[in-house]
mmCIF file of C-alpha atoms in Angstrom:
data_model
loop_
_atom_site.group_PDB
_atom_site.id
_atom_site.type_symbol
_atom_site.label_atom_id
_atom_site.label_comp_id
_atom_site.label_asym_id
_atom_site.label_seq_id
_atom_site.Cartn_x
_atom_site.Cartn_y
_atom_site.Cartn_z
ATOM 1 C CA UNK A 19 23.290 -35.317 -10.368
ATOM 2 C CA UNK A 20 20.802 -37.818 -8.926
ATOM 3 C CA UNK A 21 21.956 -40.006 -6.023
ATOM 4 C CA UNK A 22 21.111 -43.239 -7.761
ATOM 5 C CA UNK A 23 23.180 -42.263 -10.808
ATOM 6 C CA UNK A 24 26.180 -41.426 -8.647
ATOM 7 C CA UNK A 25 25.790 -44.636 -6.697
ATOM 8 C CA UNK A 26 25.768 -46.693 -9.876
ATOM 9 C CA UNK A 27 28.987 -45.072 -10.981
ATOM 10 C CA UNK A 28 30.527 -45.756 -7.564
ATOM 11 C CA UNK A 29 29.931 -49.494 -7.730
ATOM 12 C CA UNK A 30 31.283 -49.613 -11.288
ATOM 13 C CA UNK A 31 34.418 -47.573 -10.508
ATOM 14 C CA UNK A 32 35.404 -49.523 -7.410
ATOM 15 C CA UNK A 33 34.330 -52.959 -8.546
ATOM 16 C CA UNK A 34 32.160 -53.214 -5.426
ATOM 17 C CA UNK A 35 28.933 -55.085 -5.288
ATOM 18 C CA UNK A 36 27.308 -52.369 -3.091
ATOM 19 C CA UNK A 37 26.511 -48.855 -4.250
ATOM 20 C CA UNK A 38 27.107 -47.109 -0.913
ATOM 21 C CA UNK A 39 29.279 -43.964 -1.038
ATOM 22 C CA UNK A 40 31.369 -45.109 1.941
ATOM 23 C CA UNK A 41 32.258 -48.458 0.389
ATOM 24 C CA UNK A 42 33.148 -46.725 -2.866
ATOM 25 C CA UNK A 43 35.456 -44.217 -1.158
ATOM 26 C CA UNK A 44 37.294 -46.828 0.912
ATOM 27 C CA UNK A 45 37.813 -49.372 -1.828
ATOM 28 C CA UNK A 46 38.675 -47.213 -4.780
ATOM 29 C CA UNK A 47 39.545 -43.761 -3.396
ATOM 30 C CA UNK A 48 37.994 -40.485 -4.558
ATOM 31 C CA UNK A 49 38.031 -40.072 -8.352
ATOM 32 C CA UNK A 50 40.005 -37.029 -9.437
ATOM 33 C CA UNK A 51 36.947 -35.078 -10.555
ATOM 34 C CA UNK A 52 35.262 -35.147 -7.108
ATOM 35 C CA UNK A 53 37.542 -32.543 -5.418
ATOM 36 C CA UNK A 54 37.143 -30.303 -8.445
ATOM 37 C CA UNK A 55 33.363 -30.616 -8.270
ATOM 38 C CA UNK A 56 33.369 -29.768 -4.577
ATOM 39 C CA UNK A 57 35.495 -26.683 -5.225
ATOM 40 C CA UNK A 58 33.102 -25.492 -7.915
ATOM 41 C CA UNK A 59 30.078 -25.975 -5.635
ATOM 42 C CA UNK A 60 31.794 -24.133 -2.794
ATOM 43 C CA UNK A 61 32.649 -21.251 -5.096
ATOM 44 C CA UNK A 62 29.076 -20.977 -6.310
ATOM 45 C CA UNK A 63 27.789 -20.902 -2.735
ATOM 46 C CA UNK A 64 30.346 -18.293 -1.703
ATOM 47 C CA UNK A 65 29.584 -15.877 -4.545
ATOM 48 C CA UNK A 66 26.544 -13.709 -3.720
ATOM 49 C CA UNK A 67 23.804 -13.543 -6.306
ATOM 50 C CA UNK A 68 23.667 -10.409 -8.392
ATOM 51 C CA UNK A 69 21.091 -7.965 -7.105
ATOM 52 C CA UNK A 70 17.764 -8.287 -8.870
ATOM 53 C CA UNK A 71 16.919 -5.259 -10.939
ATOM 54 C CA UNK A 72 13.992 -3.288 -9.511
ATOM 55 C CA UNK A 73 10.636 -3.639 -11.271
ATOM 56 C CA UNK A 74 9.872 -1.511 -14.331
ATOM 57 C CA UNK A 75 6.524 0.054 -15.150
ATOM 58 C CA UNK A 76 4.760 1.348 -18.225
ATOM 59 C CA UNK A 77 1.828 3.760 -18.343
ATOM 60 C CA UNK A 78 -1.452 2.139 -19.421
ATOM 61 C CA UNK A 79 -3.482 4.560 -21.579
ATOM 62 C CA UNK A 80 -6.528 2.258 -21.600
ATOM 63 C CA UNK A 81 -7.267 2.724 -17.898
ATOM 64 C CA UNK A 82 -9.792 3.666 -16.571
ATOM 65 C CA UNK A 83 -12.881 3.454 -18.769
ATOM 66 C CA UNK A 84 -15.340 5.934 -17.307
ATOM 67 C CA UNK A 85 -18.995 5.926 -18.330
ATOM 68 C CA UNK A 86 -19.624 8.345 -21.172
ATOM 69 C CA UNK A 87 -19.701 11.939 -19.974
ATOM 70 C CA UNK A 88 -18.964 11.070 -16.338
ATOM 71 C CA UNK A 89 -16.160 12.696 -14.332
ATOM 72 C CA UNK A 90 -14.343 12.583 -11.015
ATOM 73 C CA UNK A 91 -13.904 15.305 -8.453
ATOM 74 C CA UNK A 92 -10.549 15.481 -6.656
ATOM 75 C CA UNK A 93 -9.318 11.863 -6.526
ATOM 76 C CA UNK A 94 -8.108 11.190 -3.001
ATOM 77 C CA UNK A 95 -7.241 7.494 -2.837
ATOM 78 C CA UNK A 96 -7.179 4.169 -4.662
ATOM 79 C CA UNK A 97 -7.069 0.530 -3.549
ATOM 80 C CA UNK A 98 -7.534 -2.960 -5.001
ATOM 81 C CA UNK A 99 -9.367 -6.085 -3.876
ATOM 82 C CA UNK A 100 -8.786 -9.840 -4.133
ATOM 83 C CA UNK A 101 -10.303 -9.977 -7.625
ATOM 84 C CA UNK A 102 -7.990 -7.205 -8.856
ATOM 85 C CA UNK A 103 -10.881 -4.786 -9.023
ATOM 86 C CA UNK A 104 -9.788 -1.193 -8.542
ATOM 87 C CA UNK A 105 -11.602 1.069 -6.101
ATOM 88 C CA UNK A 106 -11.375 4.853 -6.165
ATOM 89 C CA UNK A 107 -12.622 7.412 -3.683
ATOM 90 C CA UNK A 108 -12.992 11.002 -4.856
ATOM 91 C CA UNK A 109 -14.632 14.235 -3.761
ATOM 92 C CA UNK A 110 -17.694 15.145 -5.827
ATOM 93 C CA UNK A 111 -18.208 18.343 -3.827
ATOM 94 C CA UNK A 112 -14.941 19.769 -5.156
ATOM 95 C CA UNK A 113 -16.669 20.199 -8.518
ATOM 96 C CA UNK A 114 -18.292 23.601 -8.649
ATOM 97 C CA UNK A 115 -21.516 24.331 -10.468
ATOM 98 C CA UNK A 116 -23.508 21.560 -12.116
ATOM 99 C CA UNK A 117 -22.596 18.120 -10.740
ATOM 100 C CA UNK A 118 -24.974 16.107 -12.894
ATOM 101 C CA UNK A 119 -22.149 14.219 -14.578
ATOM 102 C CA UNK A 120 -20.007 13.741 -11.465
ATOM 103 C CA UNK A 121 -19.814 10.146 -10.267
ATOM 104 C CA UNK A 122 -20.712 9.191 -6.667
ATOM 105 C CA UNK A 123 -17.659 9.147 -4.382
ATOM 106 C CA UNK A 124 -16.872 5.387 -4.391
ATOM 107 C CA UNK A 125 -16.157 3.990 -7.849
ATOM 108 C CA UNK A 126 -15.321 0.385 -8.785
ATOM 109 C CA UNK A 127 -13.567 -0.806 -11.953
ATOM 110 C CA UNK A 128 -12.856 -4.380 -12.999
ATOM 111 C CA UNK A 129 -9.398 -5.717 -13.822
ATOM 112 C CA UNK A 130 -9.641 -4.584 -17.436
ATOM 113 C CA UNK A 131 -10.521 -1.052 -16.359
ATOM 114 C CA UNK A 132 -14.229 -1.212 -17.182
ATOM 115 C CA UNK A 133 -16.611 0.675 -14.940
ATOM 116 C CA UNK A 134 -18.568 -1.614 -12.591
ATOM 117 C CA UNK A 135 -20.425 0.507 -10.058
ATOM 118 C CA UNK A 136 -20.456 3.768 -8.117
ATOM 119 C CA UNK A 137 -22.123 4.625 -4.845
ATOM 120 C CA UNK A 138 -21.744 6.609 -1.628
ATOM 121 C CA UNK A 139 -22.681 9.912 -0.088
ATOM 122 C CA UNK A 140 -24.870 10.960 2.838
ATOM 123 C CA UNK A 141 -27.545 8.492 3.936
ATOM 124 C CA UNK A 142 -29.709 7.375 6.817
ATOM 125 C CA UNK A 143 -28.107 5.773 9.859
ATOM 126 C CA UNK A 144 -24.525 6.945 9.346
ATOM 127 C CA UNK A 145 -22.389 10.059 8.990
ATOM 128 C CA UNK A 146 -20.788 10.212 5.567
ATOM 129 C CA UNK A 147 -17.461 12.134 5.529
ATOM 130 C CA UNK A 148 -17.730 15.752 4.498
ATOM 131 C CA UNK A 149 -14.359 15.458 2.746
ATOM 132 C CA UNK A 150 -13.652 11.962 1.456
ATOM 133 C CA UNK A 151 -10.110 10.698 1.943
ATOM 134 C CA UNK A 152 -9.273 7.005 2.463
ATOM 135 C CA UNK A 153 -10.559 3.706 1.067
ATOM 136 C CA UNK A 154 -9.695 0.060 1.749
ATOM 137 C CA UNK A 155 -11.316 -3.246 0.736
ATOM 138 C CA UNK A 156 -10.793 -6.110 3.177
ATOM 139 C CA UNK A 157 -10.534 -9.838 2.463
ATOM 140 C CA UNK A 158 -14.308 -10.242 2.867
ATOM 141 C CA UNK A 159 -14.932 -7.633 0.208
ATOM 142 C CA UNK A 160 -16.219 -5.008 2.625
ATOM 143 C CA UNK A 161 -15.288 -1.404 1.856
ATOM 144 C CA UNK A 162 -13.859 0.944 4.489
ATOM 145 C CA UNK A 163 -14.056 4.732 4.059
ATOM 146 C CA UNK A 164 -12.592 7.691 5.969
ATOM 147 C CA UNK A 165 -12.533 11.465 5.648
ATOM 148 C CA UNK A 166 -10.383 14.406 6.711
ATOM 149 C CA UNK A 167 -12.731 17.344 6.894
ATOM 150 C CA UNK A 168 -11.665 19.733 9.623
ATOM 151 C CA UNK A 169 -7.997 19.688 8.731
ATOM 152 C CA UNK A 170 -6.605 23.169 8.279
ATOM 153 C CA UNK A 171 -3.362 23.485 6.352
ATOM 154 C CA UNK A 172 -0.823 26.251 6.935
ATOM 155 C CA UNK A 173 -2.366 29.624 6.095
ATOM 156 C CA UNK A 174 -5.739 28.122 5.192
ATOM 157 C CA UNK A 175 -9.127 29.145 6.518
ATOM 158 C CA UNK A 176 -10.976 26.692 8.775
ATOM 159 C CA UNK A 177 -13.067 24.223 6.788
ATOM 160 C CA UNK A 178 -16.853 24.485 7.180
ATOM 161 C CA UNK A 179 -18.735 21.573 8.688
ATOM 162 C CA UNK A 180 -17.865 18.971 11.298
ATOM 163 C CA UNK A 181 -14.566 17.176 11.658
ATOM 164 C CA UNK A 182 -14.549 13.685 10.089
ATOM 165 C CA UNK A 183 -13.825 11.742 13.272
ATOM 166 C CA UNK A 184 -15.032 8.310 12.168
ATOM 167 C CA UNK A 185 -14.418 5.386 9.834
ATOM 168 C CA UNK A 186 -17.251 3.580 8.061
ATOM 169 C CA UNK A 187 -17.754 0.090 6.633
ATOM 170 C CA UNK A 188 -20.029 -0.869 3.739
ATOM 171 C CA UNK A 189 -20.674 -3.903 1.594
ATOM 172 C CA UNK A 190 -19.146 -3.755 -1.883
ATOM 173 C CA UNK A 191 -22.508 -2.583 -3.226
ATOM 174 C CA UNK A 192 -22.783 0.261 -0.726
ATOM 175 C CA UNK A 193 -24.972 -1.162 2.045
ATOM 176 C CA UNK A 194 -24.030 0.405 5.371
ATOM 177 C CA UNK A 195 -22.532 -2.023 7.932
ATOM 178 C CA UNK A 196 -20.796 -0.086 10.708
ATOM 179 C CA UNK A 197 -19.457 3.264 11.892
ATOM 180 C CA UNK A 198 -16.669 3.651 14.416
ATOM 181 C CA UNK A 199 -16.478 7.138 15.952
ATOM 182 C CA UNK A 200 -18.654 10.187 15.310
ATOM 183 C CA UNK A 201 -18.354 13.422 13.390
ATOM 184 C CA UNK A 202 -16.998 16.327 15.403
ATOM 185 C CA UNK A 203 -16.547 14.190 18.542
ATOM 186 C CA UNK A 204 -12.791 13.610 18.880
ATOM 187 C CA UNK A 205 -10.964 15.050 21.859
ATOM 188 C CA UNK A 206 -7.538 14.322 20.387
ATOM 189 C CA UNK A 207 -4.864 11.643 20.618
ATOM 190 C CA UNK A 208 -6.005 10.442 24.047
ATOM 191 C CA UNK A 209 -9.565 9.798 22.826
ATOM 192 C CA UNK A 210 -10.186 6.063 22.448
ATOM 193 C CA UNK A 211 -13.751 6.415 21.162
ATOM 194 C CA UNK A 212 -13.051 8.402 18.013
ATOM 195 C CA UNK A 213 -10.426 8.898 15.356
ATOM 196 C CA UNK A 214 -9.767 12.386 14.038
ATOM 197 C CA UNK A 215 -9.588 12.954 10.290
ATOM 198 C CA UNK A 216 -8.187 9.502 9.559
ATOM 199 C CA UNK A 217 -6.235 9.268 6.306
ATOM 200 C CA UNK A 218 -6.001 5.530 5.645
ATOM 201 C CA UNK A 219 -6.753 2.113 7.140
ATOM 202 C CA UNK A 220 -6.097 -1.605 6.694
ATOM 203 C CA UNK A 221 -7.466 -4.791 8.239
ATOM 204 C CA UNK A 222 -4.925 -7.380 9.372
ATOM 205 C CA UNK A 223 -5.805 -10.514 11.366
ATOM 206 C CA UNK A 224 -9.078 -9.097 12.649
ATOM 207 C CA UNK A 225 -7.696 -5.702 13.618
ATOM 208 C CA UNK A 226 -8.262 -2.360 11.923
ATOM 209 C CA UNK A 227 -5.049 -0.330 11.692
ATOM 210 C CA UNK A 228 -5.841 3.357 11.190
ATOM 211 C CA UNK A 229 -3.529 6.125 10.010
ATOM 212 C CA UNK A 230 -4.970 8.685 12.399
ATOM 213 C CA UNK A 231 -3.913 10.969 10.718
ATOM 214 C CA UNK A 232 -4.686 14.599 9.884
ATOM 215 C CA UNK A 233 -6.180 15.666 13.223
ATOM 216 C CA UNK A 234 -4.373 13.177 15.460
ATOM 217 C CA UNK A 235 -0.736 12.069 15.395
ATOM 218 C CA UNK A 236 -0.921 8.328 15.913
ATOM 219 C CA UNK A 237 -1.629 4.839 14.682
ATOM 220 C CA UNK A 238 -4.870 3.574 16.227
ATOM 221 C CA UNK A 239 -5.795 -0.120 16.306
ATOM 222 C CA UNK A 240 -9.435 -1.169 16.654
ATOM 223 C CA UNK A 241 -11.245 -4.479 16.671
ATOM 224 C CA UNK A 242 -12.409 -4.775 13.053
ATOM 225 C CA UNK A 243 -15.752 -6.297 14.047
ATOM 226 C CA UNK A 244 -16.771 -4.269 17.074
ATOM 227 C CA UNK A 245 -14.740 -1.076 16.696
ATOM 228 C CA UNK A 246 -13.478 -1.453 20.249
ATOM 229 C CA UNK A 247 -10.238 0.418 20.845
ATOM 230 C CA UNK A 248 -7.281 -1.907 21.437
ATOM 231 C CA UNK A 249 -4.109 0.204 21.396
ATOM 232 C CA UNK A 250 -2.379 3.177 19.807
ATOM 233 C CA UNK A 251 1.116 4.544 19.392
ATOM 234 C CA UNK A 252 2.858 7.642 18.148
ATOM 235 C CA UNK A 253 6.103 8.202 16.289
ATOM 236 C CA UNK A 254 9.473 6.913 17.348
ATOM 237 C CA UNK A 255 11.843 9.637 18.521
ATOM 238 C CA UNK A 256 11.219 13.179 19.636
ATOM 239 C CA UNK A 257 9.435 14.419 16.498
ATOM 240 C CA UNK A 258 5.693 13.645 16.466
ATOM 241 C CA UNK A 259 3.952 12.397 13.353
ATOM 242 C CA UNK A 260 2.621 15.223 11.197
ATOM 243 C CA UNK A 261 -0.048 13.810 8.912
ATOM 244 C CA UNK A 262 0.012 10.045 9.260
ATOM 245 C CA UNK A 263 -1.028 9.678 5.633
ATOM 246 C CA UNK A 264 -0.776 5.996 4.714
ATOM 247 C CA UNK A 265 -0.540 2.641 6.455
ATOM 248 C CA UNK A 266 0.216 -0.872 5.206
ATOM 249 C CA UNK A 267 0.725 -4.118 7.128
ATOM 250 C CA UNK A 268 3.028 -6.676 5.512
ATOM 251 C CA UNK A 269 2.504 -10.430 5.379
ATOM 252 C CA UNK A 270 5.127 -10.851 8.102
ATOM 253 C CA UNK A 271 3.300 -8.503 10.452
ATOM 254 C CA UNK A 272 5.173 -5.226 10.134
ATOM 255 C CA UNK A 273 3.300 -1.931 10.093
ATOM 256 C CA UNK A 274 4.573 0.654 7.594
ATOM 257 C CA UNK A 275 3.562 4.250 8.291
ATOM 258 C CA UNK A 276 3.991 7.208 5.933
ATOM 259 C CA UNK A 277 4.592 10.453 7.849
ATOM 260 C CA UNK A 278 3.957 12.852 4.996
ATOM 261 C CA UNK A 279 5.059 16.210 6.316
ATOM 262 C CA UNK A 280 8.260 14.838 7.832
ATOM 263 C CA UNK A 281 9.139 12.997 4.589
ATOM 264 C CA UNK A 282 9.738 9.740 6.393
ATOM 265 C CA UNK A 283 8.639 6.163 6.688
ATOM 266 C CA UNK A 284 8.570 4.398 10.053
ATOM 267 C CA UNK A 285 8.152 0.661 10.599
ATOM 268 C CA UNK A 286 6.679 -1.004 13.685
ATOM 269 C CA UNK A 287 5.496 -4.391 14.853
ATOM 270 C CA UNK A 288 1.730 -4.812 15.122
ATOM 271 C CA UNK A 289 2.160 -4.193 18.861
ATOM 272 C CA UNK A 290 3.775 -0.814 18.166
ATOM 273 C CA UNK A 291 7.449 -1.616 18.764
ATOM 274 C CA UNK A 292 9.667 0.509 16.515
ATOM 275 C CA UNK A 293 11.857 -1.309 13.973
ATOM 276 C CA UNK A 294 13.176 0.999 11.223
ATOM 277 C CA UNK A 295 12.987 4.432 9.619
ATOM 278 C CA UNK A 296 13.770 5.781 6.167
ATOM 279 C CA UNK A 297 13.725 9.209 4.588
ATOM 280 C CA UNK A 298 11.558 9.575 1.473
ATOM 281 C CA UNK A 299 11.233 13.008 -0.138
ATOM 282 C CA UNK A 300 12.190 16.511 0.839
ATOM 283 C CA UNK A 301 15.461 16.596 -1.130
ATOM 284 C CA UNK A 302 14.516 19.890 -2.723
ATOM 285 C CA UNK A 303 12.922 21.529 0.283
ATOM 286 C CA UNK A 304 9.394 20.261 -0.347
ATOM 287 C CA UNK A 305 7.032 20.315 2.597
ATOM 288 C CA UNK A 306 5.631 16.862 1.753
ATOM 289 C CA UNK A 307 7.165 13.469 1.088
ATOM 290 C CA UNK A 308 6.018 9.907 1.726
ATOM 291 C CA UNK A 309 2.268 9.869 1.100
ATOM 292 C CA UNK A 310 1.276 6.479 -0.328
ATOM 293 C CA UNK A 311 2.395 2.885 0.276
ATOM 294 C CA UNK A 312 2.063 -0.442 -1.548
ATOM 295 C CA UNK A 313 3.831 -3.815 -1.618
ATOM 296 C CA UNK A 314 4.973 -6.013 -4.477
ATOM 297 C CA UNK A 315 2.682 -9.064 -4.857
ATOM 298 C CA UNK A 316 5.213 -11.830 -4.125
ATOM 299 C CA UNK A 317 4.755 -13.678 -0.843
ATOM 300 C CA UNK A 318 7.896 -12.098 0.640
ATOM 301 C CA UNK A 319 6.797 -8.651 -0.580
ATOM 302 C CA UNK A 320 10.351 -7.910 -1.645
ATOM 303 C CA UNK A 321 9.599 -4.366 -2.775
ATOM 304 C CA UNK A 322 7.907 -1.487 -1.034
ATOM 305 C CA UNK A 323 6.525 1.305 -3.211
ATOM 306 C CA UNK A 324 6.321 4.775 -1.691
ATOM 307 C CA UNK A 325 4.494 7.626 -3.374
ATOM 308 C CA UNK A 326 6.348 10.920 -2.835
ATOM 309 C CA UNK A 327 3.835 13.768 -2.998
ATOM 310 C CA UNK A 328 6.450 16.540 -2.940
ATOM 311 C CA UNK A 329 8.500 15.188 -5.847
ATOM 312 C CA UNK A 330 5.562 13.549 -7.664
ATOM 313 C CA UNK A 331 7.460 10.273 -7.944
ATOM 314 C CA UNK A 332 7.020 6.643 -6.962
ATOM 315 C CA UNK A 333 10.029 5.233 -5.110
ATOM 316 C CA UNK A 334 10.945 1.545 -5.280
ATOM 317 C CA UNK A 335 12.489 0.345 -2.005
ATOM 318 C CA UNK A 336 13.919 -2.952 -0.867
ATOM 319 C CA UNK A 337 11.446 -3.729 1.890
ATOM 320 C CA UNK A 338 13.950 -5.317 4.242
ATOM 321 C CA UNK A 339 16.665 -2.659 4.114
ATOM 322 C CA UNK A 340 14.429 0.293 3.078
ATOM 323 C CA UNK A 341 17.102 1.200 0.541
ATOM 324 C CA UNK A 342 15.760 3.135 -2.456
ATOM 325 C CA UNK A 343 16.510 1.053 -5.554
ATOM 326 C CA UNK A 344 14.872 3.273 -8.136
ATOM 327 C CA UNK A 345 12.083 5.736 -8.809
ATOM 328 C CA UNK A 346 9.914 6.910 -11.656
ATOM 329 C CA UNK A 347 7.570 9.745 -12.542
ATOM 330 C CA UNK A 348 7.692 13.516 -12.597
ATOM 331 C CA UNK A 349 5.394 16.454 -11.992
ATOM 332 C CA UNK A 350 3.014 17.305 -14.802
ATOM 333 C CA UNK A 351 -0.425 16.821 -16.276
ATOM 334 C CA UNK A 352 0.520 14.675 -19.289
ATOM 335 C CA UNK A 353 -0.425 10.974 -19.232
ATOM 336 C CA UNK A 354 2.029 9.095 -17.001
ATOM 337 C CA UNK A 355 3.027 12.215 -15.084
ATOM 338 C CA UNK A 356 1.779 13.068 -11.592
ATOM 339 C CA UNK A 357 -0.064 16.154 -10.421
ATOM 340 C CA UNK A 358 -0.289 15.901 -6.620
ATOM 341 C CA UNK A 359 0.447 12.191 -6.173
ATOM 342 C CA UNK A 360 -1.819 11.643 -3.200
ATOM 343 C CA UNK A 361 -2.014 7.841 -2.817
ATOM 344 C CA UNK A 362 -0.941 4.625 -4.558
ATOM 345 C CA UNK A 363 -1.988 0.962 -4.684
ATOM 346 C CA UNK A 364 -0.824 -2.314 -6.231
ATOM 347 C CA UNK A 365 -2.708 -5.348 -7.554
ATOM 348 C CA UNK A 366 -1.799 -9.041 -7.463
ATOM 349 C CA UNK A 367 -0.065 -8.808 -10.852
ATOM 350 C CA UNK A 368 2.295 -6.097 -9.614
ATOM 351 C CA UNK A 369 0.638 -3.225 -11.479
ATOM 352 C CA UNK A 370 0.586 0.144 -9.707
ATOM 353 C CA UNK A 371 -2.173 2.747 -9.460
ATOM 354 C CA UNK A 372 -1.933 6.452 -8.622
ATOM 355 C CA UNK A 373 -4.571 8.784 -7.177
ATOM 356 C CA UNK A 374 -4.048 12.459 -8.015
ATOM 357 C CA UNK A 375 -6.102 15.205 -6.453
ATOM 358 C CA UNK A 376 -5.221 18.139 -8.666
ATOM 359 C CA UNK A 377 -5.553 16.294 -11.987
ATOM 360 C CA UNK A 378 -8.683 14.519 -10.732
ATOM 361 C CA UNK A 379 -7.598 11.192 -12.134
ATOM 362 C CA UNK A 380 -6.418 7.678 -11.382
ATOM 363 C CA UNK A 381 -3.712 6.080 -13.538
ATOM 364 C CA UNK A 382 -2.375 2.559 -14.003
ATOM 365 C CA UNK A 383 1.243 1.540 -14.578
ATOM 366 C CA UNK A 384 1.748 -1.998 -15.860
ATOM 367 C CA UNK A 385 4.544 -4.107 -14.405
ATOM 368 C CA UNK A 386 6.989 -5.028 -17.168
ATOM 369 C CA UNK A 387 9.100 -8.223 -17.269
#
């Protein structure tokens, strides 16, 4: 009810020449419907709103549209940019035999899923990762790449070649811009000049937050322009990180870290102060859990999506409470199923993307109303 409408009624009801609420109340008393209205308003305020149902998703069979005859190697990660282009990093060297039809490691698709460009691989003036792993596109459109060669899983033989102890930055067309760290140079968690087999990274307010990662057990923060080391921190509590696999920084400045082998998510301020922890995965004795992270596109980023590698599912969490509201997906090779759900991403429309190493594919899941 508009104020002027109520005021008009007040003057009419009380016979007053002025429309002020005070004059109306003194001269004529409160009409009988006012207390009832106030009770109704109070009741509406007191009753909490019903909890919003978590988002729903539907597999998109039209995505992606690869060039005719072209293929991926093991797909390690996926990210999106400000234009809702989708960027994939994969491992061409995992394809044995003839690689003529294997795409270069960095592949870009437009919003509709059409192939745009592909580039990457060894070149002059930089050390390309021997085992591609992470990819991120910053607000300027520059593309960040990391690798995890040198990591040796339980019972596995040492990997040939140097450890990927660096992150690299390129233009969106593949022109080299910068390298922070050097292959085979890391001395471990106390080394401020190199990362060690970094899994993921994100730029936030001029700082590069690195999930560092497979060889180290920390979050490392670098100046995004110069690469100068600024700070680092390890896990909260007595159990160290074991594969810091994904990192995301929210709009309100909280750092979300996926500790894959401990099936947990830890949340920190950008300065490294611990805030929260949640368990994701491991219900059935799997060795791996939280592996990929993404936010819903609303300004408040109400939902946090967590890819669970062990269960091959995407969990939908309330970002504030870290309560799991729902989940979808299952292990398998059919369209819409997951076969080693290695990383995830979201675009500005709320659609989700999955990167799967074993199935060598990236999939899209459309947000449904």
